[in-house]
């Protein structure tokens, strides 16, 4: 383990950067803004207990910690939106188009998954104490396991090889900048940006709720983080209420 001058803990191998970061919080061995970067992650995780598979040394596998007493627990989506926009800011430095935020936590380039975000929180009673913002972005990897959503990396699109550690430092900077904006009560502007960059916005999609697959048009995301769609009715869905099954 090494601690860089940018307050990034660099690990050769770890089960999960989120788990490692949360353990540091519980032991009081980390300060707000610190990040954990792993060259290899053996038990990477996504939402709904899905695994996050990534080749060693080829991708961004990072968790950033932040004290969160300044934001009410009821406003957790605001942090999620800020982190997603920071990732969009980061990718926009390498690609001129095609970057989207797929609700609620994926990063897409065109119609392929380029990364994901998993935020885990330490909450006591009604006080939001800490957040661990886990980010995985495909950088230099070119061979992937088969999965429902086809993955893509920056290298596959540009043909270039990248310095992953340098990119980790850049991305951390973008995240801290967006969080600073959030502290300044800029969420209404962020929500507009989030909806401008929303994957499949104004397009007819297939969603699955329980065992029913249906078609509807995505119109946006609310300030509380619900997906808004319209067919015969306007509908609002929570994070784990539905599953995206593709564009019609």
CSV table of N, CA and C in Angstrom, one decimal, residues 47-48 50-53 102 106 108 111-114 144-152 199 206 208 243-247:
chain,number,residue,atom,x,y,z
A,47,UNK,N,-24.6,-2.5,-8.3
A,47,UNK,CA,-25.9,-2.5,-7.7
A,47,UNK,C,-26.5,-3.9,-7.8
A,48,UNK,N,-27.5,-4.2,-6.9
A,48,UNK,CA,-28.3,-5.4,-6.9
A,48,UNK,C,-27.3,-6.6,-6.7
A,50,UNK,N,-24.6,-7.4,-8.1
A,50,UNK,CA,-24.0,-7.8,-9.3
A,50,UNK,C,-22.4,-7.7,-9.1
A,51,UNK,N,-21.7,-8.5,-9.8
A,51,UNK,CA,-20.2,-8.4,-9.7
A,51,UNK,C,-19.8,-7.4,-10.8
A,52,UNK,N,-18.6,-6.8,-10.4
A,52,UNK,CA,-18.0,-5.9,-11.4
A,52,UNK,C,-16.6,-6.5,-11.7
A,53,UNK,N,-16.5,-7.0,-13.0
A,53,UNK,CA,-15.3,-7.7,-13.4
A,53,UNK,C,-14.5,-6.7,-14.2
A,102,UNK,N,-26.7,6.7,-17.8
A,102,UNK,CA,-27.8,5.8,-17.8
A,102,UNK,C,-28.3,5.6,-16.3
A,106,UNK,N,-25.1,4.0,-14.3
A,106,UNK,CA,-24.2,3.6,-15.3
A,106,UNK,C,-23.7,4.7,-16.2
A,108,UNK,N,-22.5,5.4,-20.0
A,108,UNK,CA,-22.6,4.8,-21.4
A,108,UNK,C,-21.8,5.6,-22.4
A,111,UNK,N,-24.1,3.1,-27.2
A,111,UNK,CA,-25.1,2.2,-26.6
A,111,UNK,C,-24.4,1.1,-25.8
A,112,UNK,N,-23.2,1.4,-25.3
A,112,UNK,CA,-22.4,0.4,-24.6
A,112,UNK,C,-22.0,0.9,-23.2
A,113,UNK,N,-21.9,0.0,-22.2
A,113,UNK,CA,-21.5,0.4,-20.9
A,113,UNK,C,-20.0,0.6,-20.7
A,114,UNK,N,-19.7,1.8,-20.3
A,114,UNK,CA,-18.3,2.2,-20.1
A,114,UNK,C,-17.9,2.2,-18.6
A,144,UNK,N,-13.7,-8.6,-22.8
A,144,UNK,CA,-14.7,-8.6,-21.7
A,144,UNK,C,-15.4,-9.9,-21.7
A,145,UNK,N,-15.9,-10.3,-20.5
A,145,UNK,CA,-16.8,-11.4,-20.4
A,145,UNK,C,-18.2,-11.0,-21.0
A,146,UNK,N,-18.9,-12.0,-21.5
A,146,UNK,CA,-20.2,-11.7,-22.1
A,146,UNK,C,-21.2,-11.3,-21.0
A,147,UNK,N,-22.0,-10.3,-21.3
A,147,UNK,CA,-23.0,-9.8,-20.3
A,147,UNK,C,-24.2,-9.2,-21.1
A,148,UNK,N,-25.2,-8.9,-20.3
A,148,UNK,CA,-26.4,-8.3,-21.0
A,148,UNK,C,-26.2,-7.0,-21.7
A,149,UNK,N,-25.5,-6.1,-21.0
A,149,UNK,CA,-25.2,-4.8,-21.6
A,149,UNK,C,-23.7,-4.9,-22.2
A,150,UNK,N,-23.5,-4.7,-23.5
A,150,UNK,CA,-22.2,-4.8,-24.0
A,150,UNK,C,-21.2,-3.7,-23.5
A,151,UNK,N,-20.1,-4.1,-22.9
A,151,UNK,CA,-19.2,-3.1,-22.4
A,151,UNK,C,-18.3,-2.5,-23.5
A,152,UNK,N,-17.7,-1.4,-23.1
A,152,UNK,CA,-16.8,-0.8,-24.1
A,152,UNK,C,-15.7,0.0,-23.2
A,199,UNK,N,-29.2,9.0,-20.7
A,199,UNK,CA,-29.3,8.0,-21.8
A,199,UNK,C,-30.8,7.6,-22.1
A,206,UNK,N,-37.9,-0.6,-23.4
A,206,UNK,CA,-38.5,-1.7,-22.7
A,206,UNK,C,-38.0,-1.7,-21.2
A,208,UNK,N,-38.7,-3.6,-17.3
A,208,UNK,CA,-39.3,-4.8,-16.6
A,208,UNK,C,-39.6,-4.5,-15.2
A,243,UNK,N,-36.2,-2.8,-14.2
A,243,UNK,CA,-34.9,-3.2,-14.9
A,243,UNK,C,-35.0,-2.7,-16.3
A,244,UNK,N,-33.9,-2.1,-16.8
A,244,UNK,CA,-33.9,-1.7,-18.2
A,244,UNK,C,-33.6,-2.9,-19.1
A,245,UNK,N,-34.5,-3.0,-20.1
A,245,UNK,CA,-34.3,-4.2,-21.0
A,245,UNK,C,-34.0,-3.8,-22.5
A,246,UNK,N,-33.8,-2.5,-22.7
A,246,UNK,CA,-33.3,-2.1,-24.0
A,246,UNK,C,-34.2,-1.0,-24.7
A,247,UNK,N,-33.6,-0.5,-25.8
A,247,UNK,CA,-34.3,0.5,-26.5
A,247,UNK,C,-35.2,-0.2,-27.6
